[in-house]
CSV table of C-alpha atoms and ligand atoms in Angstrom, one decimal:
chain,number,residue,atom,x,y,z
A,49,MET,CA,16.2,-0.1,31.4
A,50,GLY,CA,19.0,-1.7,29.8
A,51,LYS,CA,19.9,-0.9,26.5
A,52,TYR,CA,19.4,-2.9,23.7
A,53,PRO,CA,22.3,-4.6,22.4
A,54,ASP,CA,23.8,-2.7,19.2
A,55,SER,CA,23.1,-5.6,16.4
A,56,TRP,CA,19.5,-4.4,17.1
A,57,ASN,CA,20.2,-0.4,16.9
A,58,GLY,CA,20.2,-0.4,13.0
A,59,ALA,CA,23.5,-0.4,13.1
A,60,ASN,CA,23.7,-3.6,10.8
A,61,LYS,CA,22.2,-2.0,8.0
A,62,GLY,CA,25.2,-2.0,5.5
A,63,GLU,CA,25.7,1.3,3.4
A,64,GLN,CA,22.1,2.6,3.0
A,65,LYS,CA,22.4,6.2,1.4
A,66,TYR,CA,18.6,7.3,1.2
A,67,LEU,CA,18.4,8.4,-2.2
A,68,TYR,CA,15.3,11.0,-1.0
A,69,THR,CA,14.8,13.4,2.2
A,70,LEU,CA,11.9,12.4,4.4
A,71,ALA,CA,10.5,15.9,3.3
A,72,GLU,CA,10.8,14.5,-0.1
A,73,LEU,CA,9.4,11.1,0.4
A,74,SER,CA,6.9,12.5,2.3
A,75,GLU,CA,5.8,14.6,-1.0
A,76,MET,CA,5.9,12.0,-3.3
A,77,LEU,CA,3.6,9.8,-0.8
A,78,SER,CA,1.3,12.6,-0.8
A,79,LYS,CA,0.0,11.8,-4.2
A,80,LYS,CA,-0.8,8.3,-3.3
A,81,LEU,CA,-2.2,8.1,0.0
A,82,SER,CA,-4.6,9.9,1.8
A,83,ALA,CA,-3.8,13.0,4.4
A,84,LYS,CA,-5.4,10.6,7.1
A,85,ARG,CA,-2.7,8.1,5.9
A,86,LEU,CA,0.1,10.1,5.7
A,87,GLU,CA,-0.4,11.7,9.1
A,88,HIS,CA,-0.5,8.5,10.8
A,89,SER,CA,2.9,7.2,8.5
A,90,HIS,CA,4.5,10.2,10.2
A,91,ALA,CA,2.8,9.7,13.5
A,92,VAL,CA,4.3,5.8,13.1
A,93,ALA,CA,7.6,7.2,12.6
A,94,TYR,CA,8.2,9.6,15.1
A,95,THR,CA,6.4,7.3,17.4
A,96,ALA,CA,8.6,4.4,16.4
A,97,ALA,CA,12.1,6.8,16.4
A,98,SER,CA,11.0,7.8,20.2
A,99,ILE,CA,11.3,4.0,21.0
A,100,ALA,CA,14.5,4.0,19.7
A,101,MET,CA,15.3,7.1,21.6
A,102,TYR,CA,14.2,5.7,25.1
A,103,ASN,CA,16.4,2.5,24.4
A,104,GLY,CA,19.4,4.6,23.7
A,105,VAL,CA,19.8,3.9,19.4
A,106,GLN,CA,21.8,5.9,17.9
A,107,ASP,CA,21.0,5.7,14.1
A,108,LEU,CA,17.2,6.5,14.3
A,109,MET,CA,16.9,7.2,10.4
A,110,PRO,CA,16.3,3.8,9.5
A,111,PHE,CA,13.0,4.0,12.3
A,112,LEU,CA,11.7,7.7,10.6
A,113,TYR,CA,12.5,5.8,7.0
A,114,ALA,CA,10.6,3.0,7.7
A,115,GLY,CA,7.7,4.6,9.6
A,116,LEU,CA,7.1,7.4,7.1
A,117,LEU,CA,7.2,4.1,4.3
A,118,HIS,CA,5.6,1.2,5.9
A,119,ASP,CA,1.9,2.3,4.7
A,120,CYS,CA,3.5,2.9,1.2
A,121,ALA,CA,1.2,0.9,-0.7
A,122,LYS,CA,-2.1,1.4,1.1
A,123,PHE,CA,-3.4,3.1,-2.1
A,124,MET,CA,-3.8,-0.3,-3.6
A,125,TYR,CA,-6.9,-2.5,-3.0
A,126,GLY,CA,-7.8,-6.5,-2.7
A,127,GLU,CA,-7.0,-8.0,-6.2
A,128,GLU,CA,-4.5,-5.5,-6.6
A,129,PHE,CA,-2.2,-6.8,-4.3
A,130,LEU,CA,-2.4,-10.5,-5.8
A,131,VAL,CA,-1.8,-9.0,-9.2
A,132,TYR,CA,1.4,-6.8,-7.9
A,133,CYS,CA,2.6,-10.0,-6.0
A,134,ARG,CA,2.3,-12.1,-9.3
A,135,GLU,CA,3.8,-9.4,-11.7
A,136,ASN,CA,6.9,-8.9,-9.8
A,137,GLY,CA,7.9,-12.6,-8.1
A,138,LEU,CA,6.7,-11.7,-4.5
A,139,GLU,CA,5.6,-14.9,-2.6
A,140,VAL,CA,2.3,-14.8,-1.2
A,141,PRO,CA,1.7,-16.5,2.5
A,142,LYS,CA,-0.6,-19.3,2.4
A,143,ASP,CA,-4.3,-17.8,3.7
A,144,ALA,CA,-3.3,-14.1,2.5
A,145,GLU,CA,-5.7,-14.9,-0.9
A,146,LYS,CA,-8.4,-14.5,2.0
A,147,TYR,CA,-7.7,-11.5,3.3
A,148,THR,CA,-5.3,-9.4,0.6
A,149,PRO,CA,-4.9,-6.1,2.7
A,150,THR,CA,-2.2,-7.8,5.0
A,151,LEU,CA,-0.3,-8.0,1.8
A,152,HIS,CA,0.1,-4.2,1.7
A,153,GLY,CA,3.7,-4.9,4.0
A,154,ILE,CA,5.4,-7.2,1.5
A,155,VAL,CA,4.2,-5.1,-1.4
A,156,GLY,CA,5.1,-1.8,0.5
A,157,ALA,CA,8.7,-3.6,1.1
A,158,ASP,CA,8.6,-4.0,-2.4
A,159,MET,CA,8.0,-0.5,-3.5
A,160,ALA,CA,10.4,0.9,-0.9
A,161,ALA,CA,13.0,-0.8,-2.9
A,162,LYS,CA,12.4,-0.2,-6.0
A,163,GLU,CA,10.8,3.2,-6.0
A,164,TYR,CA,11.8,4.9,-2.5
A,165,GLY,CA,15.6,3.6,-3.1
A,166,ILE,CA,15.5,1.9,0.4
A,167,THR,CA,18.3,-1.0,0.2
A,168,ASP,CA,19.1,-1.6,4.6
A,169,PRO,CA,16.8,-4.9,4.4
A,170,ASP,CA,16.2,-4.1,8.1
A,171,ILE,CA,14.0,-1.4,7.0
A,172,LEU,CA,13.0,-3.6,4.1
A,173,ASN,CA,11.7,-6.2,6.9
A,174,ALA,CA,9.9,-3.5,9.1
A,175,ILE,CA,8.0,-2.3,6.5
A,176,ALA,CA,7.0,-6.0,5.1
A,177,HIS,CA,6.4,-7.5,8.6
A,178,HIS,CA,4.8,-4.4,10.0
A,179,THR,CA,0.7,-5.9,10.2
A,180,ASP,CA,1.0,-9.6,11.4
A,181,GLY,CA,4.9,-9.2,12.8
A,182,ARG,CA,7.5,-12.3,12.8
A,183,ALA,CA,9.0,-14.6,15.2
A,184,GLY,CA,12.7,-13.3,15.9
A,185,MET,CA,11.9,-9.8,14.9
A,186,SER,CA,14.6,-7.1,14.6
A,187,PHE,CA,14.2,-3.9,17.4
A,188,LEU,CA,13.5,-1.7,14.3
A,189,GLU,CA,10.8,-4.4,13.0
A,190,LYS,CA,9.3,-4.3,16.9
A,191,ALA,CA,9.3,-0.5,16.9
A,192,ILE,CA,7.4,-0.2,13.5
A,193,HIS,CA,4.6,-2.6,14.6
A,194,ILE,CA,3.9,-1.4,17.6
A,195,ALA,CA,4.4,2.6,16.8
A,196,ASP,CA,1.7,1.2,14.1
A,197,HIS,CA,-1.1,0.5,16.7
A,198,ILE,CA,-0.1,2.9,19.4
A,199,GLU,CA,0.8,6.2,17.5
A,200,PRO,CA,-1.0,9.2,19.2
A,201,MET,CA,-4.1,9.1,16.9
A,202,ARG,CA,-5.0,5.7,17.1
A,203,SER,CA,-7.8,4.5,19.4
A,204,PHE,CA,-8.8,0.9,20.3
A,205,ASP,CA,-11.0,-0.1,23.6
A,206,MET,CA,-8.8,-3.0,24.9
A,207,GLU,CA,-7.8,-4.6,28.3
A,208,PRO,CA,-5.1,-3.5,29.2
A,209,PRO,CA,-6.1,0.0,28.2
A,210,LEU,CA,-4.3,1.3,24.9
A,211,SER,CA,-2.5,3.8,27.5
A,212,GLU,CA,-1.0,1.2,29.5
A,213,ILE,CA,0.5,-0.6,26.0
A,214,ARG,CA,1.8,2.8,25.0
A,215,ARG,CA,3.7,2.8,28.5
A,216,LEU,CA,5.0,-0.6,28.3
A,217,ALA,CA,6.2,0.0,24.7
A,218,PHE,CA,8.6,1.9,26.0
A,219,LEU,CA,9.3,0.3,29.3
A,220,ASP,CA,9.1,-3.7,28.3
A,221,LEU,CA,8.5,-3.6,24.3
A,222,ASP,CA,7.8,-7.5,24.2
A,223,MET,CA,5.3,-7.3,26.8
A,224,SER,CA,3.6,-4.5,24.6
A,225,ILE,CA,3.5,-6.3,21.4
A,226,TYR,CA,2.2,-9.7,23.0
A,227,LEU,CA,-0.6,-7.8,24.5
A,228,MET,CA,-1.5,-5.7,21.9
A,229,ASP,CA,-1.0,-8.7,19.3
A,230,LYS,CA,-3.5,-10.7,21.6
A,231,ALA,CA,-5.8,-8.0,22.0
A,232,ILE,CA,-6.4,-7.9,18.1
A,233,ILE,CA,-6.7,-11.2,17.8
A,234,ASP,CA,-9.6,-11.7,20.3
A,235,TYR,CA,-11.1,-8.9,18.5
A,236,LEU,CA,-10.8,-9.7,15.4
A,237,GLU,CA,-12.1,-13.8,15.9
A,238,GLY,CA,-14.9,-12.0,18.0
A,239,CYS,CA,-16.3,-10.6,15.1
A,240,GLY,CA,-15.7,-13.3,12.9
A,241,LYS,CA,-13.2,-11.7,10.7
A,242,VAL,CA,-9.7,-13.5,9.7
A,243,VAL,CA,-6.7,-13.6,11.4
A,244,THR,CA,-3.9,-14.9,9.6
A,245,ALA,CA,-1.8,-18.1,10.1
A,246,GLN,CA,1.4,-15.4,10.5
A,247,ALA,CA,-0.2,-13.5,13.2
A,248,TYR,CA,-0.9,-16.6,15.7
A,249,GLU,CA,2.9,-17.3,14.8
A,250,THR,CA,4.0,-14.1,16.3
A,251,VAL,CA,1.7,-14.0,19.0
A,252,ALA,CA,3.0,-17.5,20.1
A,253,TYR,CA,6.4,-16.4,19.9
A,254,PHE,CA,6.4,-13.7,22.0
A,255,GLU,CA,4.4,-15.5,24.5
A,256,LYS,CA,7.1,-18.3,24.5
A,257,LEU,CA,10.1,-15.2,25.0
A,258,ILE,CA,7.8,-13.9,28.0
A,259,SER,CA,7.1,-17.2,29.4
A,260,GLU,CA,11.1,-18.2,29.7
A,261,ARG,CA,12.4,-15.2,31.2
B,275,FE2,FE1,0.0,-1.2,7.6
B,276,FE2,FE1,-0.3,1.7,9.5
């Protein structure tokens, strides 16, 4: 396995000085999120950091902070996300009104910046785009996006099986994201649930990336 370029390893983060330690953040989040959600957030942090370790990334802090904070807005519901976006001048994606929970990413990134002292744009983007992904994702964004689905407590009945996606996340990150995202879209379509335009765009991006190898 080749090493990812330095520009992907979080080294382009500028001068992020963490305002809070991970333990302090965990304590703050425990007052807002359920115990289960907080445990999931820790699991995402360590899964993303493990993927980064495997790929020779030196600075693992962005993976831990982005993972711990990725669902920091998940204590809000429905309309609350729209109200927050309106009040804080956040742009709401076109179809987000149909499925407001997808907004917990951009709302979470805004909270990470304003309440938790995060200034690194790569960490903020990883939080903002963790649910639906986007074209041209950074390595950190990809690691958080896939870790959200493959952390040890997750289960998802899919083909290929989740165990294979977990293995691929280390060996072939782009392929693991493509297969996972496609399976999620198939599942959502199958039960008549909303799939965002952003989710379709992301899976098309990874499909093209893989086909051009
Ligand atoms: Fe989330
Ligand atoms: Fe999550």
